[in-house]
mmCIF file of C-alpha atoms and ligand atoms in Angstrom:
data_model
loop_
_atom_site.group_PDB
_atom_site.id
_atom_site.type_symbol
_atom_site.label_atom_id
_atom_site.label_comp_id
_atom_site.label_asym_id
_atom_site.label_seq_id
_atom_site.Cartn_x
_atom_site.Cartn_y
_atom_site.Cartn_z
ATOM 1 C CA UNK A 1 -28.285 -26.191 -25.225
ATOM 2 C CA UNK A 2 -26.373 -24.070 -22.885
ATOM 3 C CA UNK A 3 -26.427 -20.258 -23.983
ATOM 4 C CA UNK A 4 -22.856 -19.503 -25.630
ATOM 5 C CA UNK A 5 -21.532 -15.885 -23.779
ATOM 6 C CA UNK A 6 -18.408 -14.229 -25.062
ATOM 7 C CA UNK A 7 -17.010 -13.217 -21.543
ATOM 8 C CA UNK A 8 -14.787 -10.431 -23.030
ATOM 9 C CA UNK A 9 -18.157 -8.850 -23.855
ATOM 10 C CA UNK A 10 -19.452 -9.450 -20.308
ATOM 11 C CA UNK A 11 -18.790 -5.508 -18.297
ATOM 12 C CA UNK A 12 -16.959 -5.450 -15.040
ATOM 13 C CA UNK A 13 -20.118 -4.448 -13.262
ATOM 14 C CA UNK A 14 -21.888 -7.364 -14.864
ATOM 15 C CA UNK A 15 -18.453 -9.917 -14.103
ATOM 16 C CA UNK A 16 -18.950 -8.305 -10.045
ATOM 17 C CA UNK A 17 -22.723 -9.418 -9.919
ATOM 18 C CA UNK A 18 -21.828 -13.056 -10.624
ATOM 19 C CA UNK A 19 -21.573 -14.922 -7.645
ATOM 20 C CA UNK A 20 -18.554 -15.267 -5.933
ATOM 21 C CA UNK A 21 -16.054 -18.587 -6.280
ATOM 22 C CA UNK A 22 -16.230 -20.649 -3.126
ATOM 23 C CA UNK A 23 -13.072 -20.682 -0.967
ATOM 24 C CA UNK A 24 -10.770 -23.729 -0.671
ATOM 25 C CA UNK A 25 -12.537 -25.594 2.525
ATOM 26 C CA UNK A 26 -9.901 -26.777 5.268
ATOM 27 C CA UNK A 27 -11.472 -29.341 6.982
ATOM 28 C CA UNK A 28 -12.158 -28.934 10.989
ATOM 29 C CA UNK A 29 -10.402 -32.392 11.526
ATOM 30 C CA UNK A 30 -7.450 -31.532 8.997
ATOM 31 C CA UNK A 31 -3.642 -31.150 10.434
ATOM 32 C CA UNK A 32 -0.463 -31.320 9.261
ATOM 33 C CA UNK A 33 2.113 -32.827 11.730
ATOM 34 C CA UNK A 34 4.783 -29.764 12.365
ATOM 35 C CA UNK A 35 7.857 -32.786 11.425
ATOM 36 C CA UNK A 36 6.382 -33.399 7.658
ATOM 37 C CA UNK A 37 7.477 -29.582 7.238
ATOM 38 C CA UNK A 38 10.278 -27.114 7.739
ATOM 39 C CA UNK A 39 9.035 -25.266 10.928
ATOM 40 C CA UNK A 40 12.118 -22.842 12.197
ATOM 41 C CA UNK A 41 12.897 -23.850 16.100
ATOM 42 C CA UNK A 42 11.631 -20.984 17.840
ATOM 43 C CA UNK A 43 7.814 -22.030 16.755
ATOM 44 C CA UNK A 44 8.330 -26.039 17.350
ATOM 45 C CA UNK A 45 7.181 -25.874 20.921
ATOM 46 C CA UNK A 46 4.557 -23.263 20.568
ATOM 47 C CA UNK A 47 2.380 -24.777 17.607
ATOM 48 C CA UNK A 48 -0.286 -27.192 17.561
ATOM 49 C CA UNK A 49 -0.043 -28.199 14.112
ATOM 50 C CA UNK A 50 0.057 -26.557 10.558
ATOM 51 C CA UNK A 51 -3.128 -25.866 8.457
ATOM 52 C CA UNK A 52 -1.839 -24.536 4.885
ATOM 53 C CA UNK A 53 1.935 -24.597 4.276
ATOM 54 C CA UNK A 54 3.125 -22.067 2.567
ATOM 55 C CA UNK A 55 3.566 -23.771 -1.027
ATOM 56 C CA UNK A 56 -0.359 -23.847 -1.138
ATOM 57 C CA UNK A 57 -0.639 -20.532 0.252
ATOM 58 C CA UNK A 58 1.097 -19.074 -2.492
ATOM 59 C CA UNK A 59 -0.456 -21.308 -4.836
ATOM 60 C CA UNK A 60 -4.199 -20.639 -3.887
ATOM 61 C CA UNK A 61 -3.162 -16.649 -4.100
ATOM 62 C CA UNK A 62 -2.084 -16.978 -7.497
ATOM 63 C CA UNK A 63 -5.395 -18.301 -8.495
ATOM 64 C CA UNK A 64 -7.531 -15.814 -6.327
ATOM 65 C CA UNK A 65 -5.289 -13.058 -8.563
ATOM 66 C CA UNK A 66 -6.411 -14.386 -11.108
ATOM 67 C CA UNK A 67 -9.933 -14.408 -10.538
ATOM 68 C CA UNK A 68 -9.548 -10.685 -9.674
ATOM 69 C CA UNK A 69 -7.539 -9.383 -12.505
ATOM 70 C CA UNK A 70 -10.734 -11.206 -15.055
ATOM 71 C CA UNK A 71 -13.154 -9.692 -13.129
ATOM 72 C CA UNK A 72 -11.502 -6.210 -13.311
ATOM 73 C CA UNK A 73 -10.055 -6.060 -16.544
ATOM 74 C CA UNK A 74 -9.701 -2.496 -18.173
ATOM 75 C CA UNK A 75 -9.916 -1.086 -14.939
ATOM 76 C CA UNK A 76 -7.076 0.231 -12.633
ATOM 77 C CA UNK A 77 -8.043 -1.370 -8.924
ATOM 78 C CA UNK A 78 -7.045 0.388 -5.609
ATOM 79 C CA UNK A 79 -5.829 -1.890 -3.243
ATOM 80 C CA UNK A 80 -6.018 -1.151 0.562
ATOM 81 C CA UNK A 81 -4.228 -3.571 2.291
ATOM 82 C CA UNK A 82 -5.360 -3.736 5.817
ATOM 83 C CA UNK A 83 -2.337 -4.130 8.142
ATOM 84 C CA UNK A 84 -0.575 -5.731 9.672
ATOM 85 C CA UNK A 85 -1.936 -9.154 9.463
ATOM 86 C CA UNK A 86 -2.763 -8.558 5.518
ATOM 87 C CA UNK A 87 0.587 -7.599 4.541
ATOM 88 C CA UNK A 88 1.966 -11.241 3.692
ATOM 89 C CA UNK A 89 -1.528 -11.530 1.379
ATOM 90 C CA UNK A 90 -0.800 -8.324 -0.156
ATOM 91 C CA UNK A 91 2.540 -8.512 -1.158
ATOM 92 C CA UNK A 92 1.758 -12.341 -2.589
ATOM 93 C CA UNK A 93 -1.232 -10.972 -4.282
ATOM 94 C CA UNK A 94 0.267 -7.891 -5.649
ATOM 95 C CA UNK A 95 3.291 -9.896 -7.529
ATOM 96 C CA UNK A 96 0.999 -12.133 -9.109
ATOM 97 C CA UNK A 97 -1.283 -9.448 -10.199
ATOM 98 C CA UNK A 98 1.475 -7.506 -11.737
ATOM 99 C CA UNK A 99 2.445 -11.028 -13.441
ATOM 100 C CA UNK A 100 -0.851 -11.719 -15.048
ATOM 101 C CA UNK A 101 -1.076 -7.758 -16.349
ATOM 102 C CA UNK A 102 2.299 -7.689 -17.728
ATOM 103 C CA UNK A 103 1.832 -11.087 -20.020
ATOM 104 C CA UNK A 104 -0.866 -9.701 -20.950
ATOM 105 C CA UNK A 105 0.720 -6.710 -22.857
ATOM 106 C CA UNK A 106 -1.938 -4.383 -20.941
ATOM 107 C CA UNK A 107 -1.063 -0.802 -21.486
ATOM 108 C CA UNK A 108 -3.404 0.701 -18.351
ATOM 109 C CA UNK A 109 -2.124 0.370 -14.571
ATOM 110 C CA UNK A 110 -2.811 -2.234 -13.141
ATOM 111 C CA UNK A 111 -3.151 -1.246 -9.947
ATOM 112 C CA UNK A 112 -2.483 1.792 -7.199
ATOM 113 C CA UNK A 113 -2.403 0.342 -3.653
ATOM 114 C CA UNK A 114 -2.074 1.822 0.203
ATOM 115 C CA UNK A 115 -1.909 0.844 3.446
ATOM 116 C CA UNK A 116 -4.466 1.047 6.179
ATOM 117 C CA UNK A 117 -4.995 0.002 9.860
ATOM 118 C CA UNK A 118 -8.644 -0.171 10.759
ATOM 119 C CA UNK A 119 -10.441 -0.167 14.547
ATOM 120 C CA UNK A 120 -14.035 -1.083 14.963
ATOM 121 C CA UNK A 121 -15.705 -0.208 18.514
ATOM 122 C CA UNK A 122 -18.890 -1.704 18.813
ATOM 123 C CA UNK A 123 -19.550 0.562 22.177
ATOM 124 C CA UNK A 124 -23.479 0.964 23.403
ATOM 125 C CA UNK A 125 -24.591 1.690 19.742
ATOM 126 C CA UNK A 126 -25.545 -1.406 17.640
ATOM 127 C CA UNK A 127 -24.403 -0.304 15.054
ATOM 128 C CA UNK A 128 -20.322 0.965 16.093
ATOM 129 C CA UNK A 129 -18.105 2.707 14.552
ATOM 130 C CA UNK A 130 -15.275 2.388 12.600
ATOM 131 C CA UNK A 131 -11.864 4.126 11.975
ATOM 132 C CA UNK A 132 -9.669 3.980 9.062
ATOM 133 C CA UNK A 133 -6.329 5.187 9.260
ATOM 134 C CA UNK A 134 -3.091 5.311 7.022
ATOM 135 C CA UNK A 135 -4.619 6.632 3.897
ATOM 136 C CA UNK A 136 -7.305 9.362 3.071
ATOM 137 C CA UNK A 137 -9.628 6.860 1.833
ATOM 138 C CA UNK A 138 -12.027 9.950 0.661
ATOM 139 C CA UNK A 139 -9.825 10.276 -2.867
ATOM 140 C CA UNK A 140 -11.369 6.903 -3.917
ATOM 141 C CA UNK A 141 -14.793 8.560 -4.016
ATOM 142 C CA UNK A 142 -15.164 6.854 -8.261
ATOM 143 C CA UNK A 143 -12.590 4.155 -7.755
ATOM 144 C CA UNK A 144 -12.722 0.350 -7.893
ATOM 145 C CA UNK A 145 -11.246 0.059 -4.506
ATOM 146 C CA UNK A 146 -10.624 -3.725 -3.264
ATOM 147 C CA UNK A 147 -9.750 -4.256 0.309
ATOM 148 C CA UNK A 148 -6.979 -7.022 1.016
ATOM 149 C CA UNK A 149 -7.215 -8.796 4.462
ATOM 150 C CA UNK A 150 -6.062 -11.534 6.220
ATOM 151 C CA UNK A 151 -8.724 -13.366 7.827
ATOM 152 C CA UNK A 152 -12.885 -12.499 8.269
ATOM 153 C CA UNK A 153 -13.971 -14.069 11.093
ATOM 154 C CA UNK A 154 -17.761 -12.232 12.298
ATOM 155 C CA UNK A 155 -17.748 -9.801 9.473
ATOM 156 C CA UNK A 156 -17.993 -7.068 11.776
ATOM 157 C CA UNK A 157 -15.128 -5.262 11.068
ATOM 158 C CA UNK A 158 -15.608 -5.363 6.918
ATOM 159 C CA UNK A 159 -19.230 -5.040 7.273
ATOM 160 C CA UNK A 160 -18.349 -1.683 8.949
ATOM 161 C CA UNK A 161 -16.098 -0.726 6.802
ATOM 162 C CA UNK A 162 -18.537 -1.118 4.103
ATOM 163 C CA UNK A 163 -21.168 1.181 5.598
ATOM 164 C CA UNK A 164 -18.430 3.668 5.726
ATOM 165 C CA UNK A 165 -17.259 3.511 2.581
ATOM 166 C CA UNK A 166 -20.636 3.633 0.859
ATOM 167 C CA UNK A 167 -21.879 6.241 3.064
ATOM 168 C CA UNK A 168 -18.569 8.593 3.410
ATOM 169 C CA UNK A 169 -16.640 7.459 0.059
ATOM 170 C CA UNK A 170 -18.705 6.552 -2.800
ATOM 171 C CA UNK A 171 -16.198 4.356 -4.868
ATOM 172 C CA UNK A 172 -17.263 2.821 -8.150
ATOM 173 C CA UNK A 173 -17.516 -0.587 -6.450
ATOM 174 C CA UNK A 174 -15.785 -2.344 -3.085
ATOM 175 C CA UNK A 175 -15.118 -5.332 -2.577
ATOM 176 C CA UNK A 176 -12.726 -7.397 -0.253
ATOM 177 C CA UNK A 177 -9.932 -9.909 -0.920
ATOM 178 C CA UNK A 178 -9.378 -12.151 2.073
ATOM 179 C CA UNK A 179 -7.165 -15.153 2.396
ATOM 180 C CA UNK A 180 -8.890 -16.972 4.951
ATOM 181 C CA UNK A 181 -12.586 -17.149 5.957
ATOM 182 C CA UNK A 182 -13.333 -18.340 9.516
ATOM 183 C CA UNK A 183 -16.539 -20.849 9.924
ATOM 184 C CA UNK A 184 -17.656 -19.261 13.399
ATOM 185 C CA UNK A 185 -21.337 -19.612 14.729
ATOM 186 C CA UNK A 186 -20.318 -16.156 15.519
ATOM 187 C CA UNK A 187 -20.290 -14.474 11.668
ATOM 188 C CA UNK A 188 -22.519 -11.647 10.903
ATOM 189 C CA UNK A 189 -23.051 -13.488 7.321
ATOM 190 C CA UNK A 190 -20.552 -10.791 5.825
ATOM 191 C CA UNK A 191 -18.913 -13.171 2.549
ATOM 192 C CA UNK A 192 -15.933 -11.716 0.866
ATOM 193 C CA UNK A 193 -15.810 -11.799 -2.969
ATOM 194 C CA UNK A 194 -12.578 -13.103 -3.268
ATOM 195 C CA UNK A 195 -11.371 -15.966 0.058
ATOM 196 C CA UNK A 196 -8.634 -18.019 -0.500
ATOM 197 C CA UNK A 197 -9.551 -20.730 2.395
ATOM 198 C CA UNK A 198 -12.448 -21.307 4.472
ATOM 199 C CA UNK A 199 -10.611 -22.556 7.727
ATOM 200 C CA UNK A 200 -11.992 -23.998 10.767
ATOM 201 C CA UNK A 201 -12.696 -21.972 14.077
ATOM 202 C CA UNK A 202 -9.431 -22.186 15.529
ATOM 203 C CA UNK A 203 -6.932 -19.125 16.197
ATOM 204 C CA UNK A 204 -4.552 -19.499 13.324
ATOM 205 C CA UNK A 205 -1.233 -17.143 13.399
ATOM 206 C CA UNK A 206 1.379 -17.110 10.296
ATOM 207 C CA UNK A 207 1.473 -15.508 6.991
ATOM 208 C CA UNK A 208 1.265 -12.042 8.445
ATOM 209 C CA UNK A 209 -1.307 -13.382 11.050
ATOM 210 C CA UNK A 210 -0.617 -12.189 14.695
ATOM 211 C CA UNK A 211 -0.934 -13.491 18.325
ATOM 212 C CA UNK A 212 -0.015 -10.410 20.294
ATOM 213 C CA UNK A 213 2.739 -9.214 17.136
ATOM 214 C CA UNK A 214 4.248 -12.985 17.229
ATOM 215 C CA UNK A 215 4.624 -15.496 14.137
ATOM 216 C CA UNK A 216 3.600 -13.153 11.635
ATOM 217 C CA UNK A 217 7.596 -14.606 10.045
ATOM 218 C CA UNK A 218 6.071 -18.213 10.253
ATOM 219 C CA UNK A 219 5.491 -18.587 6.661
ATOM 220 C CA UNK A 220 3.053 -21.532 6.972
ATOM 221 C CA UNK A 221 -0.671 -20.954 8.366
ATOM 222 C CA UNK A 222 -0.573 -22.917 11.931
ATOM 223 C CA UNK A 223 -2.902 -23.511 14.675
ATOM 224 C CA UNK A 224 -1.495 -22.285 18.171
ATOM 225 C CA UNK A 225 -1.259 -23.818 21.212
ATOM 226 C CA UNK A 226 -1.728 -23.604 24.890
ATOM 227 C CA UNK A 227 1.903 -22.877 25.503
ATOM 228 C CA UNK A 228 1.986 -20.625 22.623
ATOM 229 C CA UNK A 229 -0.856 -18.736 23.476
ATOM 230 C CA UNK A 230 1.274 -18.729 27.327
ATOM 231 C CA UNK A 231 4.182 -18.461 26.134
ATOM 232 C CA UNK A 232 3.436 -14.677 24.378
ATOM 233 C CA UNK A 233 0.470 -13.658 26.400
ATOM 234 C CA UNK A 234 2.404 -10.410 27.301
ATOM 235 C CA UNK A 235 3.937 -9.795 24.272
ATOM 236 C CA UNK A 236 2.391 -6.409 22.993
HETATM 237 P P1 IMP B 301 -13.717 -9.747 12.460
HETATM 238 O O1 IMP B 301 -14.206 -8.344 12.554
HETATM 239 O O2 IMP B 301 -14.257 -10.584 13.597
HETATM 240 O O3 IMP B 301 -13.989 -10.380 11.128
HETATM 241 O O4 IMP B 301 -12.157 -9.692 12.740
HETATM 242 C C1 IMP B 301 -11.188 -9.738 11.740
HETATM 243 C C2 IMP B 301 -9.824 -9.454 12.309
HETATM 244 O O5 IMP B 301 -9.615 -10.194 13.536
HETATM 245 C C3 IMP B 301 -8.745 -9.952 11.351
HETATM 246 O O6 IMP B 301 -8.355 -8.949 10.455
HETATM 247 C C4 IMP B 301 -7.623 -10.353 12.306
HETATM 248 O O7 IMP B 301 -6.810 -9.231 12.573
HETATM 249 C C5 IMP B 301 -8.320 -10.761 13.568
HETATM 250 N N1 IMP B 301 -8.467 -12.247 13.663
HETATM 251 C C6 IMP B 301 -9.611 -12.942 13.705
HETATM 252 N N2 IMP B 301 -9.380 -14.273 13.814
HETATM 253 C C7 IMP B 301 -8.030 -14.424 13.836
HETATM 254 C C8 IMP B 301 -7.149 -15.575 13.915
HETATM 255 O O8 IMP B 301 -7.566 -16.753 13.975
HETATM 256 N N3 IMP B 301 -5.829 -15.308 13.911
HETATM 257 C C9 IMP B 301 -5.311 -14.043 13.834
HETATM 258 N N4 IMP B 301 -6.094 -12.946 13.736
HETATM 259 C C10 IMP B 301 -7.445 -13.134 13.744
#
């Protein structure tokens, strides 16, 4: 007979040692046709096909809120979103977070949240650096701090990130909230706690993602194409 648990009884640490709940897969051979969906003009020519319209999107974020808000309930969580490309995420994330806490009559904050740009270098050293900018990061030396991201695709930059926290920070606990997970040959094995999709290894733009600052206004996730990727090569 399965062991009965009260989860309310189960602490946060003990919730954030459970492993994690396995991202929505997107299959490599899965596309949308760009007709079945509103796509505005200026993106018809320049798209491949869609991956995740937006109506999912925002349904699969709801639910990864909700995962996040059990796991951390009773405690206040500092979100950094990582801009620009999580900024879409965030602000999807945040509204549904602030949904679940307010039905739920809580009386503590439910969260305090920032914005941050980060640059890894890998350079000669194998190990690289990494620089976090936008927020002094060293005031969440205690916190629960969660980062919010677009899209992990080696791990690199999170995984570095990490080390710095841990080493220069020493929150309570990190963890990082990403809505897409890239399955590239090329990933350092870094796993975010909380993924929305795992997506094939394609470049994807929309929903705050970027190629060279364009279609982070498409509000579906699409796969670029050659003219695309033309089209905008010199963009900034
Ligand atoms: P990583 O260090 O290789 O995991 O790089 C993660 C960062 O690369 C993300 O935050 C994005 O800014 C960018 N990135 C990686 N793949 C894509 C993509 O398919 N579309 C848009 N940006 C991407």
């Amino acid at each position: 007979m399965a062991e009965f648990r009260d989860s309310s009884r189960v602490s946060m640490v003990d919730r954030l040692s459970l492993p994690r709940k396995e991202p929505i897969k997107i299959a490599d051979e899965a596309t949308i046709q760009l007709d079945d969906y509103f796509v505005p003009t200026h993106y018809l020519d320049y798209l491949d096909c869609l991956l995740i319209p937006h109506g999912t999107i925002r349904s699969r974020v709801e639910k990864v809120a909700k995962d996040i808000a059990t796991d951390y309930r009773g405690e206040t969580i500092y979100l950094l979103c990582v801009l620009k490309g999580g900024s879409a995420f965030f602000t999807d994330l945040c509204e549904a977070l602030n949904k679940f806490h307010a039905y739920e009559g809580k009386t503590y904050l439910p969260h305090v949240f920032d914005f941050i740009k980060v640059k890894s270098y890998s350079g000669t050293s194998s190990t690289g650096q990494v620089s976090i900018t936008g927020c002094d990061v060293t005031k969440l030396k205690g916190k629960h701090v969660i980062f919010v991201e677009d899209i992990v695709d080696t791990g690199l930059t999170m995984t570095k990130v990490f080390e710095y926290m841990r080493e220069h920070v020493e929150p309570a606990s990190v963890n990082v909230a990403t809505l897409c997970e890239k399955r590239t040959h090329l990933s350092c094995g870094f796993k975010a706690r909380y993924a929305g999709f795992s997506v094939p290894d394609k470049f994807i733009v929309g929903y705050g993602m970027d190629y060279n600052e364009i279609y982070r206004d498409l509000n579906h996730i699409a796969v670029i194409n050659a003219a695309g990727i033309e089209k905008f090569k010199d963009e900034c």
